[in-house]
One Martini backbone bead per residue (centre of mass of N, CA, C, O) as a GRO file, in nm:
protein
  237
    1UNK     BB    1   2.152  -7.448  -6.105
    2UNK     BB    2   2.365  -7.343  -6.311
    3UNK     BB    3   2.346  -7.625  -6.468
    4UNK     BB    4   2.062  -7.605  -6.550
    5UNK     BB    5   2.064  -7.332  -6.699
    6UNK     BB    6   2.278  -7.441  -6.909
    7UNK     BB    7   2.117  -7.677  -7.019
    8UNK     BB    8   1.894  -7.499  -7.123
    9UNK     BB    9   2.042  -7.318  -7.320
   10UNK     BB   10   2.140  -7.558  -7.492
   11UNK     BB   11   1.871  -7.660  -7.580
   12UNK     BB   12   1.767  -7.390  -7.695
   13UNK     BB   13   1.990  -7.364  -7.910
   14UNK     BB   14   1.942  -7.629  -8.064
   15UNK     BB   15   1.634  -7.566  -8.133
   16UNK     BB   16   1.691  -7.308  -8.289
   17UNK     BB   17   1.898  -7.420  -8.491
   18UNK     BB   18   1.695  -7.644  -8.609
   19UNK     BB   19   1.475  -7.420  -8.701
   20UNK     BB   20   1.647  -7.266  -8.870
   21UNK     BB   21   1.720  -7.489  -9.059
   22UNK     BB   22   1.453  -7.598  -9.175
   23UNK     BB   23   1.344  -7.320  -9.261
   24UNK     BB   24   1.566  -7.259  -9.457
   25UNK     BB   25   1.518  -7.512  -9.626
   26UNK     BB   26   1.239  -7.442  -9.717
   27UNK     BB   27   1.291  -7.156  -9.834
   28UNK     BB   28   1.520  -7.220 -10.045
   29UNK     BB   29   1.358  -7.445 -10.196
   30UNK     BB   30   1.135  -7.263 -10.286
   31UNK     BB   31   1.310  -7.046 -10.440
   32UNK     BB   32   1.445  -7.248 -10.639
   33UNK     BB   33   1.184  -7.366 -10.781
   34UNK     BB   34   1.089  -7.084 -10.875
   35UNK     BB   35   1.338  -7.043 -11.066
   36UNK     BB   36   1.382  -7.360 -11.198
   37UNK     BB   37   1.049  -7.398 -11.236
   38UNK     BB   38   0.830  -7.502 -11.514
   39UNK     BB   39   0.557  -7.686 -11.582
   40UNK     BB   40   0.745  -7.936 -11.469
   41UNK     BB   41   1.005  -7.798 -11.555
   42UNK     BB   42   1.370  -7.807 -11.575
   43UNK     BB   43   1.655  -7.568 -11.563
   44UNK     BB   44   1.961  -7.733 -11.606
   45UNK     BB   45   2.131  -7.513 -11.744
   46UNK     BB   46   2.130  -7.301 -11.514
   47UNK     BB   47   2.233  -7.491 -11.294
   48UNK     BB   48   2.503  -7.571 -11.424
   49UNK     BB   49   2.627  -7.280 -11.419
   50UNK     BB   50   2.465  -7.253 -11.128
   51UNK     BB   51   2.499  -7.447 -10.819
   52UNK     BB   52   2.506  -7.296 -10.547
   53UNK     BB   53   2.201  -7.327 -10.446
   54UNK     BB   54   2.191  -7.620 -10.439
   55UNK     BB   55   2.442  -7.672 -10.248
   56UNK     BB   56   2.317  -7.521 -10.014
   57UNK     BB   57   2.082  -7.685  -9.957
   58UNK     BB   58   2.235  -7.965  -9.924
   59UNK     BB   59   2.396  -7.863  -9.680
   60UNK     BB   60   2.173  -7.823  -9.493
   61UNK     BB   61   2.034  -8.108  -9.507
   62UNK     BB   62   2.266  -8.275  -9.386
   63UNK     BB   63   2.210  -8.150  -9.077
   64UNK     BB   64   1.941  -8.279  -9.078
   65UNK     BB   65   1.693  -8.398  -8.805
   66UNK     BB   66   1.403  -8.607  -8.803
   67UNK     BB   67   1.136  -8.721  -8.660
   68UNK     BB   68   0.840  -8.912  -8.738
   69UNK     BB   69   0.646  -8.781  -8.524
   70UNK     BB   70   0.697  -8.516  -8.708
   71UNK     BB   71   0.525  -8.588  -8.984
   72UNK     BB   72   0.504  -8.329  -9.152
   73UNK     BB   73   0.813  -8.237  -9.151
   74UNK     BB   74   0.924  -8.502  -9.240
   75UNK     BB   75   0.787  -8.544  -9.506
   76UNK     BB   76   0.857  -8.267  -9.641
   77UNK     BB   77   1.157  -8.303  -9.616
   78UNK     BB   78   1.179  -8.570  -9.787
   79UNK     BB   79   1.059  -8.483 -10.041
   80UNK     BB   80   1.257  -8.244 -10.101
   81UNK     BB   81   1.509  -8.418 -10.089
   82UNK     BB   82   1.442  -8.590 -10.329
   83UNK     BB   83   1.398  -8.361 -10.545
   84UNK     BB   84   1.683  -8.234 -10.502
   85UNK     BB   85   1.856  -8.500 -10.542
   86UNK     BB   86   1.794  -8.543 -10.826
   87UNK     BB   87   1.886  -8.280 -10.949
   88UNK     BB   88   2.181  -8.338 -10.855
   89UNK     BB   89   2.233  -8.602 -11.012
   90UNK     BB   90   2.190  -8.465 -11.288
   91UNK     BB   91   2.392  -8.253 -11.278
   92UNK     BB   92   2.654  -8.438 -11.220
   93UNK     BB   93   2.556  -8.581 -11.546
   94UNK     BB   94   2.557  -8.323 -11.718
   95UNK     BB   95   2.438  -8.435 -12.008
   96UNK     BB   96   2.111  -8.603 -12.007
   97UNK     BB   97   1.817  -8.790 -12.116
   98UNK     BB   98   1.829  -8.962 -11.849
   99UNK     BB   99   1.846  -9.117 -11.541
  100UNK     BB  100   1.905  -9.395 -11.663
  101UNK     BB  101   2.209  -9.325 -11.792
  102UNK     BB  102   2.283  -9.352 -11.471
  103UNK     BB  103   2.402  -9.590 -11.301
  104UNK     BB  104   2.253  -9.596 -10.998
  105UNK     BB  105   2.051  -9.354 -10.941
  106UNK     BB  106   1.856  -9.499 -10.715
  107UNK     BB  107   2.033  -9.762 -10.573
  108UNK     BB  108   2.349  -9.643 -10.532
  109UNK     BB  109   2.356  -9.339 -10.515
  110UNK     BB  110   2.468  -9.119 -10.259
  111UNK     BB  111   2.310  -8.899 -10.022
  112UNK     BB  112   2.363  -8.618  -9.813
  113UNK     BB  113   2.088  -8.664  -9.592
  114UNK     BB  114   1.980  -8.620  -9.276
  115UNK     BB  115   2.225  -8.777  -9.157
  116UNK     BB  116   2.275  -8.936  -9.432
  117UNK     BB  117   2.362  -9.211  -9.653
  118UNK     BB  118   2.135  -9.206  -9.945
  119UNK     BB  119   1.914  -9.331 -10.139
  120UNK     BB  120   1.639  -9.278 -10.323
  121UNK     BB  121   1.494  -9.542 -10.250
  122UNK     BB  122   1.522  -9.499  -9.952
  123UNK     BB  123   1.340  -9.272  -9.916
  124UNK     BB  124   1.087  -9.378 -10.060
  125UNK     BB  125   1.071  -9.684  -9.922
  126UNK     BB  126   1.162  -9.635  -9.600
  127UNK     BB  127   1.083  -9.329  -9.508
  128UNK     BB  128   0.787  -9.343  -9.637
  129UNK     BB  129   0.619  -9.587  -9.722
  130UNK     BB  130   0.680  -9.765  -9.472
  131UNK     BB  131   0.572  -9.539  -9.247
  132UNK     BB  132   0.265  -9.429  -9.408
  133UNK     BB  133   0.100  -9.557  -9.630
  134UNK     BB  134   0.092  -9.330  -9.885
  135UNK     BB  135   0.005  -9.285 -10.220
  136UNK     BB  136   0.071  -8.984 -10.262
  137UNK     BB  137   0.374  -8.980 -10.301
  138UNK     BB  138   0.372  -9.049 -10.616
  139UNK     BB  139   0.285  -8.722 -10.679
  140UNK     BB  140   0.571  -8.589 -10.530
  141UNK     BB  141   0.782  -8.779 -10.653
  142UNK     BB  142   1.048  -8.687 -10.848
  143UNK     BB  143   1.264  -8.864 -11.130
  144UNK     BB  144   1.317  -8.671 -11.379
  145UNK     BB  145   1.069  -8.749 -11.549
  146UNK     BB  146   0.795  -8.723 -11.765
  147UNK     BB  147   0.623  -8.966 -11.616
  148UNK     BB  148   0.599  -8.791 -11.408
  149UNK     BB  149   0.482  -8.613 -11.191
  150UNK     BB  150   0.493  -8.285 -11.144
  151UNK     BB  151   0.703  -8.032 -11.074
  152UNK     BB  152   0.685  -7.802 -10.845
  153UNK     BB  153   0.718  -7.427 -10.784
  154UNK     BB  154   0.746  -7.560 -10.483
  155UNK     BB  155   0.729  -7.632 -10.156
  156UNK     BB  156   0.704  -7.848  -9.921
  157UNK     BB  157   0.489  -7.788  -9.641
  158UNK     BB  158   0.390  -7.876  -9.307
  159UNK     BB  159   0.114  -7.663  -9.329
  160UNK     BB  160   0.037  -7.795  -9.644
  161UNK     BB  161   0.057  -8.097  -9.724
  162UNK     BB  162  -0.214  -8.226  -9.736
  163UNK     BB  163  -0.299  -8.025  -9.971
  164UNK     BB  164  -0.089  -8.096 -10.161
  165UNK     BB  165  -0.131  -8.400 -10.200
  166UNK     BB  166  -0.415  -8.370 -10.308
  167UNK     BB  167  -0.371  -8.184 -10.551
  168UNK     BB  168  -0.144  -8.366 -10.697
  169UNK     BB  169  -0.335  -8.618 -10.718
  170UNK     BB  170  -0.569  -8.475 -10.886
  171UNK     BB  171  -0.419  -8.373 -11.129
  172UNK     BB  172  -0.314  -8.652 -11.223
  173UNK     BB  173  -0.575  -8.810 -11.243
  174UNK     BB  174  -0.704  -8.577 -11.429
  175UNK     BB  175  -0.455  -8.635 -11.626
  176UNK     BB  176  -0.194  -8.803 -11.755
  177UNK     BB  177  -0.199  -9.064 -11.573
  178UNK     BB  178  -0.460  -9.108 -11.738
  179UNK     BB  179  -0.662  -9.312 -11.985
  180UNK     BB  180  -0.979  -9.286 -12.136
  181UNK     BB  181  -1.179  -9.548 -12.299
  182UNK     BB  182  -1.512  -9.570 -12.351
  183UNK     BB  183  -1.544  -9.760 -12.609
  184UNK     BB  184  -1.350  -9.992 -12.455
  185UNK     BB  185  -1.373 -10.002 -12.159
  186UNK     BB  186  -1.080  -9.830 -12.078
  187UNK     BB  187  -0.784  -9.806 -11.874
  188UNK     BB  188  -0.502  -9.608 -11.877
  189UNK     BB  189  -0.192  -9.625 -11.681
  190UNK     BB  190   0.058  -9.581 -11.502
  191UNK     BB  191   0.305  -9.787 -11.397
  192UNK     BB  192   0.288  -9.715 -11.107
  193UNK     BB  193   0.028  -9.886 -11.063
  194UNK     BB  194   0.200 -10.151 -11.102
  195UNK     BB  195   0.448 -10.122 -10.928
  196UNK     BB  196   0.237 -10.009 -10.669
  197UNK     BB  197  -0.030 -10.180 -10.615
  198UNK     BB  198  -0.015 -10.205 -10.293
  199UNK     BB  199  -0.082  -9.894 -10.248
  200UNK     BB  200  -0.380  -9.896 -10.441
  201UNK     BB  201  -0.505 -10.186 -10.254
  202UNK     BB  202  -0.584 -10.109  -9.991
  203UNK     BB  203  -0.844 -10.252  -9.820
  204UNK     BB  204  -0.953 -10.413 -10.076
  205UNK     BB  205  -0.900 -10.231 -10.316
  206UNK     BB  206  -0.895 -10.091 -10.625
  207UNK     BB  207  -0.758  -9.887 -10.854
  208UNK     BB  208  -1.026  -9.752 -10.936
  209UNK     BB  209  -1.106  -9.665 -10.654
  210UNK     BB  210  -0.874  -9.469 -10.625
  211UNK     BB  211  -0.910  -9.291 -10.863
  212UNK     BB  212  -1.216  -9.195 -10.792
  213UNK     BB  213  -1.136  -9.036 -10.546
  214UNK     BB  214  -1.015  -8.807 -10.762
  215UNK     BB  215  -1.223  -8.803 -10.968
  216UNK     BB  216  -1.443  -8.619 -11.148
  217UNK     BB  217  -1.476  -8.853 -11.368
  218UNK     BB  218  -1.582  -9.140 -11.342
  219UNK     BB  219  -1.506  -9.478 -11.335
  220UNK     BB  220  -1.620  -9.742 -11.430
  221UNK     BB  221  -1.603 -10.090 -11.273
  222UNK     BB  222  -1.605 -10.235 -11.574
  223UNK     BB  223  -1.332 -10.153 -11.634
  224UNK     BB  224  -1.030 -10.195 -11.770
  225UNK     BB  225  -0.677 -10.222 -11.672
  226UNK     BB  226  -0.402 -10.043 -11.793
  227UNK     BB  227  -0.066  -9.976 -11.944
  228UNK     BB  228   0.148  -9.714 -12.009
  229UNK     BB  229   0.449  -9.626 -12.104
  230UNK     BB  230   0.721  -9.506 -11.956
  231UNK     BB  231   0.865  -9.183 -11.949
  232UNK     BB  232   1.237  -9.130 -11.950
  233UNK     BB  233   1.257  -8.843 -12.004
  234UNK     BB  234   1.379  -8.555 -11.944
  235UNK     BB  235   1.253  -8.266 -11.740
  236UNK     BB  236   1.308  -8.055 -11.953
  237UNK     BB  237   1.311  -7.710 -12.071
   0.00000   0.00000   0.00000
């Protein structure tokens, strides 16, 4: 009986510690983004001068491990972990004019997050896209460039995740993500639509079908789709 009680106490302490760890991660990430992000732009100069808060978040994130069965918490964690790791990667090489100025920024440099040593591409493609098949990820994973959908000044939270995904997708698709030319019957979209076409054409749909799901002013089905050049300039304040 005593052994059972000890085991239960150990399990309770573990779960309590995990809950406090993940809750602290979300809370500190939220405060950090509110402090250093405005209108989608990041104050890298201020973070570079005092990186303690950023490093503290990543230290917490390093020890966290979440199963994908807890989908909302898992997705919210990895979306925030991606965005914070991008900022860390930029700060480690700052000043730079673009994340592409650092070779291997997305596919070779590894970050210690979620109990793993992992690249940004691994987070995006293996842990999120491959597991959940949700094209809305493209509107919340921010690569540190102006061409990305804007980084919001708050953390993605498990209990509000779906609403946040919907909101950011709508904002992008009704904003700078696409440009509609009614005279030429043409729509130009971010190259994200080209690079990840399979994500936007699931279930036999076309890219314009996906866009119209979120567009306030619908795009006629006979409009031709093209792409404008991605802007890799740093999303710096």
